[in-house]
mmCIF file of the N, C-alpha and C atoms, coordinates in Angstrom:
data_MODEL
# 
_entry.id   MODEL 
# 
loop_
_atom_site.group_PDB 
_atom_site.id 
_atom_site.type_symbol 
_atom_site.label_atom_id 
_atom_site.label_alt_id 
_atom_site.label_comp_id 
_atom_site.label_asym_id 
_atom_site.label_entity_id 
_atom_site.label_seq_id 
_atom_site.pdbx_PDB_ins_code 
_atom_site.Cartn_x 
_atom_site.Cartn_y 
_atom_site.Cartn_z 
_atom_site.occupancy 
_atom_site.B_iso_or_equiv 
_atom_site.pdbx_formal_charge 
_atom_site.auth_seq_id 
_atom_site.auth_comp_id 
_atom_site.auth_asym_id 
_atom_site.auth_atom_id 
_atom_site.pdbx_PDB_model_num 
ATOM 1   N N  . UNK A 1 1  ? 7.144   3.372   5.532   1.00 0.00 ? 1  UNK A N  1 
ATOM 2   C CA . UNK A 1 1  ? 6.021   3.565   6.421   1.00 0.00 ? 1  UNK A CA 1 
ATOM 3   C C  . UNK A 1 1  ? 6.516   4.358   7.617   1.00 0.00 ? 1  UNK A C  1 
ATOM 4   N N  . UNK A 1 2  ? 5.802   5.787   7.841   1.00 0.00 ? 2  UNK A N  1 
ATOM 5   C CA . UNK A 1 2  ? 6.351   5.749   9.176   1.00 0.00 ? 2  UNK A CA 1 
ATOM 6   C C  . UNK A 1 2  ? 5.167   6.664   9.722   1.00 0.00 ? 2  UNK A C  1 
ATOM 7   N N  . UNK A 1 3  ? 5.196   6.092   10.946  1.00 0.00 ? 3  UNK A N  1 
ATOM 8   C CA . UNK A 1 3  ? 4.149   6.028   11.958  1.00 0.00 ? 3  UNK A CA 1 
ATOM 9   C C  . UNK A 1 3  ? 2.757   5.864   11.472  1.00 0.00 ? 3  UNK A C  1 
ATOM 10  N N  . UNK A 1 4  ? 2.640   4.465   10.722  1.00 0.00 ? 4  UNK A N  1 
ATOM 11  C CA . UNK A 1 4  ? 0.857   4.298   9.583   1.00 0.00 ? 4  UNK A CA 1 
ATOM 12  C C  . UNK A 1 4  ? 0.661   5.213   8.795   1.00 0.00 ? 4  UNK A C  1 
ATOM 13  N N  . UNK A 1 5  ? 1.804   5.859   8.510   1.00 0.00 ? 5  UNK A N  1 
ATOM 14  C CA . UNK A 1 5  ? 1.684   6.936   7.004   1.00 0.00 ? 5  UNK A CA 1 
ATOM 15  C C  . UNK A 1 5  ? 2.416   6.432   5.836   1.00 0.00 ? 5  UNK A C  1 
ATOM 16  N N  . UNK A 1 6  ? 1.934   6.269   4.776   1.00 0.00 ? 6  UNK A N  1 
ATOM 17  C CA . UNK A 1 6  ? 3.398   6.368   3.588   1.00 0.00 ? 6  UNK A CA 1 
ATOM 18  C C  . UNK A 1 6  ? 4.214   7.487   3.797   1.00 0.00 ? 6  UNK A C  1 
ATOM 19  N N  . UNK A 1 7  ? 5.522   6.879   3.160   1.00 0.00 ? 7  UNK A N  1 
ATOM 20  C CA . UNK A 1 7  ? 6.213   8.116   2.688   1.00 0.00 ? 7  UNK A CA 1 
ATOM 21  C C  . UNK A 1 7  ? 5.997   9.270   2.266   1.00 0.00 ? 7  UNK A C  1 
ATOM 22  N N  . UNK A 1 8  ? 6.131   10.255  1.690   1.00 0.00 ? 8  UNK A N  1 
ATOM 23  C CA . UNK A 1 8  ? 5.884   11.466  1.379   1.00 0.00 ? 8  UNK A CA 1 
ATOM 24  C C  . UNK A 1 8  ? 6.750   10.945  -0.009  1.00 0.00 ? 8  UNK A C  1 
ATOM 25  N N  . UNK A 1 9  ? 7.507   10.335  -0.666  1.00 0.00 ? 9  UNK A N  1 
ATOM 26  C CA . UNK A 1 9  ? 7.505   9.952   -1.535  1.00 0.00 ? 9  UNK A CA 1 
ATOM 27  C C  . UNK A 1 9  ? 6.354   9.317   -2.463  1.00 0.00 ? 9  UNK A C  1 
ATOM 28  N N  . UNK A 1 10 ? 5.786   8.236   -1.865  1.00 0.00 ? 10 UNK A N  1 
ATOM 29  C CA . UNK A 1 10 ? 4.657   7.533   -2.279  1.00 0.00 ? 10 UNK A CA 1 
ATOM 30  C C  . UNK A 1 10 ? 3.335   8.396   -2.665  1.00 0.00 ? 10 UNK A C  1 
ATOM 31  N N  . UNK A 1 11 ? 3.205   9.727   -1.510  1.00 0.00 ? 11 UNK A N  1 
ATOM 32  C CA . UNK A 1 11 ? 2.590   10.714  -2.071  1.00 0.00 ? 11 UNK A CA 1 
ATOM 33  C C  . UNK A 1 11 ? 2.273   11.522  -2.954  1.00 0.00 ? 11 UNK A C  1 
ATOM 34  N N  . UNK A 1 12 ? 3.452   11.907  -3.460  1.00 0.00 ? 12 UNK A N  1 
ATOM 35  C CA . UNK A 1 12 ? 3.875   12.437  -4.676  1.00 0.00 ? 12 UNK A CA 1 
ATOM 36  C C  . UNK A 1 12 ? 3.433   11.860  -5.797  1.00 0.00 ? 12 UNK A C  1 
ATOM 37  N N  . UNK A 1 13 ? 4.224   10.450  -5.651  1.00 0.00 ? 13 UNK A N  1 
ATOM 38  C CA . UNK A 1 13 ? 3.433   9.436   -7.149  1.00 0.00 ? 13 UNK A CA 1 
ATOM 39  C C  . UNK A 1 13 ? 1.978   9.227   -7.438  1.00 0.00 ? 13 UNK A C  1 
ATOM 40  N N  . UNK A 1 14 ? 1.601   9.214   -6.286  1.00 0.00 ? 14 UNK A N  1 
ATOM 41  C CA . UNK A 1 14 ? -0.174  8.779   -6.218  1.00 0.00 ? 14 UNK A CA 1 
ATOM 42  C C  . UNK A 1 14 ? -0.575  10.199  -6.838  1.00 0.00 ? 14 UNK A C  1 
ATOM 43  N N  . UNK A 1 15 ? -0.291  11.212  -5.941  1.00 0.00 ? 15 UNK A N  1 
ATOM 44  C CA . UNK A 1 15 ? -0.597  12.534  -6.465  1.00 0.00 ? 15 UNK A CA 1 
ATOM 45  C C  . UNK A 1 15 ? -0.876  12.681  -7.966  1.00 0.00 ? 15 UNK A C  1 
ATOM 46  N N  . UNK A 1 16 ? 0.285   12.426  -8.753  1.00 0.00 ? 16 UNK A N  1 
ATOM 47  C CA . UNK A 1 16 ? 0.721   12.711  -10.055 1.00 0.00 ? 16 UNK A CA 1 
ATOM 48  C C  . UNK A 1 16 ? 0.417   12.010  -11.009 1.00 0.00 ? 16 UNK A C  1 
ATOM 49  N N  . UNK A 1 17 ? -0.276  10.525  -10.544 1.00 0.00 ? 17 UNK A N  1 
ATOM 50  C CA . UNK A 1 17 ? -0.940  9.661   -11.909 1.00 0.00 ? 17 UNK A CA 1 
ATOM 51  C C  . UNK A 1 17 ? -2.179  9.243   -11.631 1.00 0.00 ? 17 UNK A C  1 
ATOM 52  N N  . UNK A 1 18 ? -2.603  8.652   -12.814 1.00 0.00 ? 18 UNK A N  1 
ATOM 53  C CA . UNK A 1 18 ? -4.159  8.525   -12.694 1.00 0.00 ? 18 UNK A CA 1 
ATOM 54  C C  . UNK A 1 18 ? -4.329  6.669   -12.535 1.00 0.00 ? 18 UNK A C  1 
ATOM 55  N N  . UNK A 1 19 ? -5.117  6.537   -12.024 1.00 0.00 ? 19 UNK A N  1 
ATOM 56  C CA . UNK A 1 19 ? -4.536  5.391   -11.589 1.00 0.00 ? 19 UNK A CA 1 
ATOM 57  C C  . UNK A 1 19 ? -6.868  4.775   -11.893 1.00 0.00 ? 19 UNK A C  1 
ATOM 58  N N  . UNK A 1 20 ? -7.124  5.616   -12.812 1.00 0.00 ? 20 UNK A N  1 
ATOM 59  C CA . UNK A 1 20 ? -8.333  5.209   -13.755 1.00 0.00 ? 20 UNK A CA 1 
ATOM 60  C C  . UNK A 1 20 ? -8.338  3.528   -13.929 1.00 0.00 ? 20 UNK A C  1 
ATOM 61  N N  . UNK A 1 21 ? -9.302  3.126   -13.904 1.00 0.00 ? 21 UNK A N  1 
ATOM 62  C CA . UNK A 1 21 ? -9.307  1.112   -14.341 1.00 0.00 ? 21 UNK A CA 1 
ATOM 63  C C  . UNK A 1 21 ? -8.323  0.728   -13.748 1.00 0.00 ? 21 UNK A C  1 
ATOM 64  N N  . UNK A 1 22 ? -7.554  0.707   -13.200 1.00 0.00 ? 22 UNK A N  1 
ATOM 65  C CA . UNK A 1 22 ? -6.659  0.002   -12.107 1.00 0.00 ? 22 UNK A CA 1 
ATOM 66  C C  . UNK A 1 22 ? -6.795  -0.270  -10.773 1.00 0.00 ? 22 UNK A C  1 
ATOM 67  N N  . UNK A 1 23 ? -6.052  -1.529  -10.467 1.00 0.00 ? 23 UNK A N  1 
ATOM 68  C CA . UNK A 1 23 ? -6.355  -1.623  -9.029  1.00 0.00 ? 23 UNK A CA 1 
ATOM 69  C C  . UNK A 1 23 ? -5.374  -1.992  -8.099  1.00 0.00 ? 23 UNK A C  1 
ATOM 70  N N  . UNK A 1 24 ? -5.242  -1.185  -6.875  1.00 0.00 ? 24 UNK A N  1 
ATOM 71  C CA . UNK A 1 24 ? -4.158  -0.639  -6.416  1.00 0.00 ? 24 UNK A CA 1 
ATOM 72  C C  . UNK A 1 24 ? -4.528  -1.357  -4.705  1.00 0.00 ? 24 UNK A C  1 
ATOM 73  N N  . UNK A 1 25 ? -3.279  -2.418  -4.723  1.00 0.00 ? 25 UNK A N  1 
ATOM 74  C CA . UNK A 1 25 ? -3.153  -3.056  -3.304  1.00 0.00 ? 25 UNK A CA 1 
ATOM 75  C C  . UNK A 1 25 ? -1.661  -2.382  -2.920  1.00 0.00 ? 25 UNK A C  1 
ATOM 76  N N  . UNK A 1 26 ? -2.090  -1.419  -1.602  1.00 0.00 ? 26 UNK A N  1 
ATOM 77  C CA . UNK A 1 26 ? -0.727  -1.134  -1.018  1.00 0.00 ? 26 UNK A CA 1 
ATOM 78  C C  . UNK A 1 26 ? 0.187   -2.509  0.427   1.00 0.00 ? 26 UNK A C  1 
ATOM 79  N N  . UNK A 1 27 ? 0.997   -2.146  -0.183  1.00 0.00 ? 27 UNK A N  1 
ATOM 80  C CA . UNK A 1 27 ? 1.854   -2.651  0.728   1.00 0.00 ? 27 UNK A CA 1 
ATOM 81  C C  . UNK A 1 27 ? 3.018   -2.450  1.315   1.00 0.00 ? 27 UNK A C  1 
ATOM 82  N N  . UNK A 1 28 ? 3.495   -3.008  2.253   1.00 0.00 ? 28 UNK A N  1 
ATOM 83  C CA . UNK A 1 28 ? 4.545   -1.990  3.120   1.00 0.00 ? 28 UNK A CA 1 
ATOM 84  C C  . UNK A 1 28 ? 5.739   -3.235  3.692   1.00 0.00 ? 28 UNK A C  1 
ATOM 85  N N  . UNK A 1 29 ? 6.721   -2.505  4.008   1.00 0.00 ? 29 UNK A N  1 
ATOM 86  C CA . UNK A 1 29 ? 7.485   -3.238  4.800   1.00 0.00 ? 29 UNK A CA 1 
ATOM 87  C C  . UNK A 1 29 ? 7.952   -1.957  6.190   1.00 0.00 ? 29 UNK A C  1 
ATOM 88  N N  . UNK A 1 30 ? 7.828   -2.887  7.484   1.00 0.00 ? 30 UNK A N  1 
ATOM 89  C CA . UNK A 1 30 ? 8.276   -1.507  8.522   1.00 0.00 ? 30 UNK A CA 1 
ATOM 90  C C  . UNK A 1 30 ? 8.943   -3.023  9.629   1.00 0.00 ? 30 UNK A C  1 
ATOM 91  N N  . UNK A 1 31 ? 9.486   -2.336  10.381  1.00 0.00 ? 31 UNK A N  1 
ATOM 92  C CA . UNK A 1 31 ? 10.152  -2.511  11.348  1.00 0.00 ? 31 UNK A CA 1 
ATOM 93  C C  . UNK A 1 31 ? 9.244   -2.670  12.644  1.00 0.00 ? 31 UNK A C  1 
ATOM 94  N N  . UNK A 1 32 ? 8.601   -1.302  13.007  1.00 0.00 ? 32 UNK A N  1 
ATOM 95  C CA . UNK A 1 32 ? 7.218   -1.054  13.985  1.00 0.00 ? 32 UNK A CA 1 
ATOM 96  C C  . UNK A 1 32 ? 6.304   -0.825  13.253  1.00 0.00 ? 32 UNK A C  1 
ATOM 97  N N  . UNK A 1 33 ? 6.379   0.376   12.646  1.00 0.00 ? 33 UNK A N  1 
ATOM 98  C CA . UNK A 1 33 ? 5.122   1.194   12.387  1.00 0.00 ? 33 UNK A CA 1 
ATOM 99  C C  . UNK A 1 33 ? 4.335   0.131   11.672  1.00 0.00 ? 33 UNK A C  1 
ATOM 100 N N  . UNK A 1 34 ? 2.670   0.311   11.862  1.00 0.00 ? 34 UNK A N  1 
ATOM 101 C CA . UNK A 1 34 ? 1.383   -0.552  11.196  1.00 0.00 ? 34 UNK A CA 1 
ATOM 102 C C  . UNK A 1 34 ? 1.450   -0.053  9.929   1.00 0.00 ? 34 UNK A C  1 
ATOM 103 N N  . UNK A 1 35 ? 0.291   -0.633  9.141   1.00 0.00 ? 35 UNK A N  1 
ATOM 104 C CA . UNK A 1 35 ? 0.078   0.081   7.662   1.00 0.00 ? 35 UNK A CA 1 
ATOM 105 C C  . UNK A 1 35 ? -0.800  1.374   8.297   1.00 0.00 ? 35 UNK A C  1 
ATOM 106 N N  . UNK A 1 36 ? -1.869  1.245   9.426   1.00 0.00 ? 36 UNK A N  1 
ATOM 107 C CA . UNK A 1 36 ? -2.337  2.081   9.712   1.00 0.00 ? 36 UNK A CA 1 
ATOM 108 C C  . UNK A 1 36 ? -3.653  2.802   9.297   1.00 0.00 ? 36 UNK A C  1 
ATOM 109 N N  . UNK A 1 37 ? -3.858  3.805   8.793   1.00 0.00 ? 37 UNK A N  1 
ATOM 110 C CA . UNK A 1 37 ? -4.588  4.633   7.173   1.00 0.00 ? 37 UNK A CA 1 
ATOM 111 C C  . UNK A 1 37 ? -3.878  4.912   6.164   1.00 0.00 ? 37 UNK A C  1 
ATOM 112 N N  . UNK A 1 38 ? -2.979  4.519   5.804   1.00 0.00 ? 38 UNK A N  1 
ATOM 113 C CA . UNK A 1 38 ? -1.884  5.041   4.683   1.00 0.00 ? 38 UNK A CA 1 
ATOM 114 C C  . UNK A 1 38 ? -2.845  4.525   3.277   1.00 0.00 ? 38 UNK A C  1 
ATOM 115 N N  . UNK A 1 39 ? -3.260  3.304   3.499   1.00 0.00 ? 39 UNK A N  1 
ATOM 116 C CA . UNK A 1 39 ? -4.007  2.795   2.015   1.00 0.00 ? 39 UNK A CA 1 
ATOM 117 C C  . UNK A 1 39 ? -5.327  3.888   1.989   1.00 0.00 ? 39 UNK A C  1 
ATOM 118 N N  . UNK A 1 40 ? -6.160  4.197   2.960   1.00 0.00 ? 40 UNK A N  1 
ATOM 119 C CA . UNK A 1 40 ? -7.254  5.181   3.114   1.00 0.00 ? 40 UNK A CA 1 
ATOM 120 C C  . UNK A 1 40 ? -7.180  6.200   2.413   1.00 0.00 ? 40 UNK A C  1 
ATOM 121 N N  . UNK A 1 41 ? -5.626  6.911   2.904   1.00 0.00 ? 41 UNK A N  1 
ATOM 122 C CA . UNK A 1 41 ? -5.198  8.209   2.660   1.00 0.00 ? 41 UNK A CA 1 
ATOM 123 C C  . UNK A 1 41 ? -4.755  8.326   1.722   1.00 0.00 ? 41 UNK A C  1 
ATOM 124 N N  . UNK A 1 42 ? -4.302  7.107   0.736   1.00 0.00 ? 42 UNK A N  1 
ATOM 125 C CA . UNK A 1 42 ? -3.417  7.393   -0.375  1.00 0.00 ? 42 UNK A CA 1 
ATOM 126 C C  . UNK A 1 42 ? -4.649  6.940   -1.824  1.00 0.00 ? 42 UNK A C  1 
ATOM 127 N N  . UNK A 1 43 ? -6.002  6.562   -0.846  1.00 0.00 ? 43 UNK A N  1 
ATOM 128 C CA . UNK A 1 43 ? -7.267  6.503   -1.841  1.00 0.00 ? 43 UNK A CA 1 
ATOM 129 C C  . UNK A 1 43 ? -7.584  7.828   -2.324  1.00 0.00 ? 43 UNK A C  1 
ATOM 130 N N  . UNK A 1 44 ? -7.544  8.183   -1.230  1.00 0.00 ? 44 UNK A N  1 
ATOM 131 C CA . UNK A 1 44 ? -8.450  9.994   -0.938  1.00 0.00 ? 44 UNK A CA 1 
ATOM 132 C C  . UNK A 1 44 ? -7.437  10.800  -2.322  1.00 0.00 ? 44 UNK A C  1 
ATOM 133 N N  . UNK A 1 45 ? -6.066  10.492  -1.672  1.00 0.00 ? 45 UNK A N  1 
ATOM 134 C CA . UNK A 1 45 ? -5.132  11.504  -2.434  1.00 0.00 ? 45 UNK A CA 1 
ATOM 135 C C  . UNK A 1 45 ? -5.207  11.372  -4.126  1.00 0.00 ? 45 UNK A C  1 
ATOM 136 N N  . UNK A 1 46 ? -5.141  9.959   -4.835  1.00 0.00 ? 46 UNK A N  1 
ATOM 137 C CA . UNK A 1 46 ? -5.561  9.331   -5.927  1.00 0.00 ? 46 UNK A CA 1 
ATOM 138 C C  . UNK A 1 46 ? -6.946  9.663   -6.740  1.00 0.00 ? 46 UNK A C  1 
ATOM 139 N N  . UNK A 1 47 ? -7.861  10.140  -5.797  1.00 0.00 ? 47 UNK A N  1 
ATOM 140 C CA . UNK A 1 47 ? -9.391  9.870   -6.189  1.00 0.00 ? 47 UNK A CA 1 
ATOM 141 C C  . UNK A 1 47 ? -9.887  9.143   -7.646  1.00 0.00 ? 47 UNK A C  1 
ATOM 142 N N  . UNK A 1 48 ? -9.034  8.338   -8.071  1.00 0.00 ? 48 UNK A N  1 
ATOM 143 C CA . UNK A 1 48 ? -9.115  7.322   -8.721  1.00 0.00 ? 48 UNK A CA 1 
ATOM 144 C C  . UNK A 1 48 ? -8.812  6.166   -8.616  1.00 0.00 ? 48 UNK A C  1 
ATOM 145 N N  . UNK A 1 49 ? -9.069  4.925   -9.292  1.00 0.00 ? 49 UNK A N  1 
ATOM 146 C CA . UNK A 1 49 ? -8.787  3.558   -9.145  1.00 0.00 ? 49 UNK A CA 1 
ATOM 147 C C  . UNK A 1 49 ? -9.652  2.854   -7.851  1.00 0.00 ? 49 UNK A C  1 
ATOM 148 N N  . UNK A 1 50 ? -8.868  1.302   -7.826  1.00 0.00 ? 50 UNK A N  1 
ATOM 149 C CA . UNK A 1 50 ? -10.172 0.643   -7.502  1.00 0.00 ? 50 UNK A CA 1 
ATOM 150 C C  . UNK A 1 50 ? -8.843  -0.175  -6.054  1.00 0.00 ? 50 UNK A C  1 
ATOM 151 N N  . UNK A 1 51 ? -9.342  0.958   -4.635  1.00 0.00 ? 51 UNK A N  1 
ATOM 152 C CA . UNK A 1 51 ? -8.234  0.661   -3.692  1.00 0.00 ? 51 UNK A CA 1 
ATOM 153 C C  . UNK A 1 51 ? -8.532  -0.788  -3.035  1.00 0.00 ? 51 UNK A C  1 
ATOM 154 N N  . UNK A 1 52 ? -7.980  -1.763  -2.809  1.00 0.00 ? 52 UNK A N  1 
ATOM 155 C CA . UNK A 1 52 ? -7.985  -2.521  -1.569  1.00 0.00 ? 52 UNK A CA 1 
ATOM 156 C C  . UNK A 1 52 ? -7.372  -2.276  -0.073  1.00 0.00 ? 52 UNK A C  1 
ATOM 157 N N  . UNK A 1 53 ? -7.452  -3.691  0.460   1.00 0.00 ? 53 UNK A N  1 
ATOM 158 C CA . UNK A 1 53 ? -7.059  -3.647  1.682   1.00 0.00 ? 53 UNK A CA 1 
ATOM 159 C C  . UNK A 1 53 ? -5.692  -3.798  1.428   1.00 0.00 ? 53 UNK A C  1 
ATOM 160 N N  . UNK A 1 54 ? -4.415  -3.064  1.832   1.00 0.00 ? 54 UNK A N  1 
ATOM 161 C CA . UNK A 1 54 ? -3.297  -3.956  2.029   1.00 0.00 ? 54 UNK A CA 1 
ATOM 162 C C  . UNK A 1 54 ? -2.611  -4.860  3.124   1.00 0.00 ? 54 UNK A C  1 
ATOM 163 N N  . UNK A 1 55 ? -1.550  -4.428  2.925   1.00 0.00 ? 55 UNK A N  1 
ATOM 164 C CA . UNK A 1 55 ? -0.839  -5.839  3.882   1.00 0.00 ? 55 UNK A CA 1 
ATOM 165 C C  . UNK A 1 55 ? 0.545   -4.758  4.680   1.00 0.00 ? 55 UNK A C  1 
ATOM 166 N N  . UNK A 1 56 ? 1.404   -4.925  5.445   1.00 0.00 ? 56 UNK A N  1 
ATOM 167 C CA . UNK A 1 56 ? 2.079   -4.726  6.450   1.00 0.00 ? 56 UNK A CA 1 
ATOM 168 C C  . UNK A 1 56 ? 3.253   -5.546  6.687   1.00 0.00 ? 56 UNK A C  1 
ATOM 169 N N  . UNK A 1 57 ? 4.564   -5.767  5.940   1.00 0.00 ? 57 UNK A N  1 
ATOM 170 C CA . UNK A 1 57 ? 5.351   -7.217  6.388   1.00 0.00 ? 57 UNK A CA 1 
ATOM 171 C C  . UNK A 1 57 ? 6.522   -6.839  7.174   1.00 0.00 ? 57 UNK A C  1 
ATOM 172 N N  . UNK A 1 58 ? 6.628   -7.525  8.349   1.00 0.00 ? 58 UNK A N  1 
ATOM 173 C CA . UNK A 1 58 ? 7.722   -7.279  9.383   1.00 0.00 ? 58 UNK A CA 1 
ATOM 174 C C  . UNK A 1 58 ? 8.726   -7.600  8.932   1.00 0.00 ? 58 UNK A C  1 
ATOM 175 N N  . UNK A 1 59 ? 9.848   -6.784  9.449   1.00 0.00 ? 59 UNK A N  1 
ATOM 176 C CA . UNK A 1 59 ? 11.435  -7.643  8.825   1.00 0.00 ? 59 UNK A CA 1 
ATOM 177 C C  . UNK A 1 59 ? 11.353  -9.142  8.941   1.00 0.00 ? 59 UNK A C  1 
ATOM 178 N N  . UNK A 1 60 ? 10.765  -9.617  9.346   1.00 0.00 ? 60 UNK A N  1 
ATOM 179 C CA . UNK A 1 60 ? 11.024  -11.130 9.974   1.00 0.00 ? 60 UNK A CA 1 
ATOM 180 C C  . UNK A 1 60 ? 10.233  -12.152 8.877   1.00 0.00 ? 60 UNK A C  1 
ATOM 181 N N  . UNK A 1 61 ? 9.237   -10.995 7.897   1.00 0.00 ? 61 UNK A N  1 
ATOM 182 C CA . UNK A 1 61 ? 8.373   -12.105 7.118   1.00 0.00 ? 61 UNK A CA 1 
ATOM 183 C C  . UNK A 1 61 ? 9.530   -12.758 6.223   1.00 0.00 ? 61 UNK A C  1 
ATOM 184 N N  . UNK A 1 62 ? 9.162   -13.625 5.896   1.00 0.00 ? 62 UNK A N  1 
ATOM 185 C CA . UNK A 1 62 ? 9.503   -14.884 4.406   1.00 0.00 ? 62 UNK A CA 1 
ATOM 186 C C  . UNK A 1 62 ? 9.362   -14.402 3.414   1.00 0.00 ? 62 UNK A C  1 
ATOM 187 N N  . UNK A 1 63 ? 9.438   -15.334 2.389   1.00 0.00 ? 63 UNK A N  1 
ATOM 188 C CA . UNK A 1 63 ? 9.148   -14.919 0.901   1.00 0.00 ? 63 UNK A CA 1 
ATOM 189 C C  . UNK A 1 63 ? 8.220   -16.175 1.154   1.00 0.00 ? 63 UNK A C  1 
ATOM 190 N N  . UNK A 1 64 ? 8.002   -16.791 1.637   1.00 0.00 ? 64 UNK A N  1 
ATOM 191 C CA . UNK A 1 64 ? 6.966   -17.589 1.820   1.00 0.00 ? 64 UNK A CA 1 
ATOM 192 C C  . UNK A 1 64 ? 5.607   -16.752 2.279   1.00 0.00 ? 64 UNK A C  1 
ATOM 193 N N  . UNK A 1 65 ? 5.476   -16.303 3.537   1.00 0.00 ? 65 UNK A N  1 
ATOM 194 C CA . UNK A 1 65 ? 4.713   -14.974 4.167   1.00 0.00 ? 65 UNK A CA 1 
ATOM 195 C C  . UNK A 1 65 ? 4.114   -14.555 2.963   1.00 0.00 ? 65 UNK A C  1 
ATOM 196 N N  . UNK A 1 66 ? 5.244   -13.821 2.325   1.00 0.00 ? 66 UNK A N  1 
ATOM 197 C CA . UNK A 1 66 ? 4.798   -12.750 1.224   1.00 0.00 ? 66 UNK A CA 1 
ATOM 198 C C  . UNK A 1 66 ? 4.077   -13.515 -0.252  1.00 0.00 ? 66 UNK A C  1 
ATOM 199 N N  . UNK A 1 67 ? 4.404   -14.740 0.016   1.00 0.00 ? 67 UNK A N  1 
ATOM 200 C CA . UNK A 1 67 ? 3.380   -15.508 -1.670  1.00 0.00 ? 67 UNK A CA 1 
ATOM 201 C C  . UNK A 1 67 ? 2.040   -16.003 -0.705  1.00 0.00 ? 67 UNK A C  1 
ATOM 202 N N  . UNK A 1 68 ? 2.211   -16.377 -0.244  1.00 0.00 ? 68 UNK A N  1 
ATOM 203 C CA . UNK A 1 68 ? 1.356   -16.773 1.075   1.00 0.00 ? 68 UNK A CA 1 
ATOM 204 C C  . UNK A 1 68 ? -0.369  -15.541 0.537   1.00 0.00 ? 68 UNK A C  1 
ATOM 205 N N  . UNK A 1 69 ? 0.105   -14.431 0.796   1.00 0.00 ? 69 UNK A N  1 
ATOM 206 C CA . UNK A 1 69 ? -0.351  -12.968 1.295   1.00 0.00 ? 69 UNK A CA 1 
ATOM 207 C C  . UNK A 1 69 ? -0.740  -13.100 -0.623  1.00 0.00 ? 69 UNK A C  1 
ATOM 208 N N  . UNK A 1 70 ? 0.015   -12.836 -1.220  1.00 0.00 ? 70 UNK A N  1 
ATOM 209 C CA . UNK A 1 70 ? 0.065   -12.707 -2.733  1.00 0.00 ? 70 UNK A CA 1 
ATOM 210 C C  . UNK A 1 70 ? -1.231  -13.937 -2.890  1.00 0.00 ? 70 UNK A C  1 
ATOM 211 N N  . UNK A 1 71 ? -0.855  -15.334 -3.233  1.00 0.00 ? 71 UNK A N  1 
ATOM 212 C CA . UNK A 1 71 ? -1.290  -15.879 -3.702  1.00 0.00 ? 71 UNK A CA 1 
ATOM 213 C C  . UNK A 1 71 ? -2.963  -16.069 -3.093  1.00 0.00 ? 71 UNK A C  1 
ATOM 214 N N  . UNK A 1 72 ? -3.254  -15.165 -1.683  1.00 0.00 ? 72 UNK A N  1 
ATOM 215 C CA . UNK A 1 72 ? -4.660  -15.289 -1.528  1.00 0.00 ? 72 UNK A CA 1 
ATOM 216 C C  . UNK A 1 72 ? -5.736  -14.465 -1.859  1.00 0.00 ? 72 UNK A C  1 
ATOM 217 N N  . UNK A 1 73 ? -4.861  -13.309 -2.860  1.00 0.00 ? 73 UNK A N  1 
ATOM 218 C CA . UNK A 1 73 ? -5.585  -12.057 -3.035  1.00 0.00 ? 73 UNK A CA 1 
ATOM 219 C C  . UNK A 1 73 ? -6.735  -12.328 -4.405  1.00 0.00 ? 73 UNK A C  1 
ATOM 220 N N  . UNK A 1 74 ? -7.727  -11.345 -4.006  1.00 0.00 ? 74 UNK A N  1 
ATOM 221 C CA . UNK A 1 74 ? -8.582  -11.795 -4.932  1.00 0.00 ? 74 UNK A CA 1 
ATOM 222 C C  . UNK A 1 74 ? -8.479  -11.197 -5.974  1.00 0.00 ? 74 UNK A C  1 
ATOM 223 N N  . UNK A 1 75 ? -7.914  -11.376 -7.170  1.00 0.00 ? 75 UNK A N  1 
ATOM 224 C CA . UNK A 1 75 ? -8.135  -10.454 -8.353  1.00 0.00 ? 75 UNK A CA 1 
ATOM 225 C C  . UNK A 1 75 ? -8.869  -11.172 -9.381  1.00 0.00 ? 75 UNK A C  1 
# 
């Protein structure tokens, strides 16, 4: 993540597959930076699949945090 953007890696991939009947929760790990628009932007870039909201985890989260976050998602 940097500065509420993905990578320019992450770009690339989204770019390059089709991501048709699937559904795509982004998520991040950063230090500062927010998630931001990165999930927005990486809808737009995709123009396929079925985007949610994601999530944002500070160095400091758990693996607790992170099932926490997991286990409330609606699929």
């Amino acid at each position: 993540m940097w500065w509420g953007i993905a990578a320019w890696p992450v770009n690339g991939f989204v770019e390059n597959n089709d991501f048709t009947g699937k559904t795509e929760i982004p998520f991040c790990t950063a230090a500062s930076s927010g998630i931001g628009e990165s999930g927005d932007l990486l809808e737009e870039m995709a123009g396929t699949g079925s985007w949610q909201e994601g999530e944002r985890f500070g160095s400091g989260s758990s693996d607790a945090d992170i099932q926490e976050w997991v286990d409330g998602l609606d699929l």
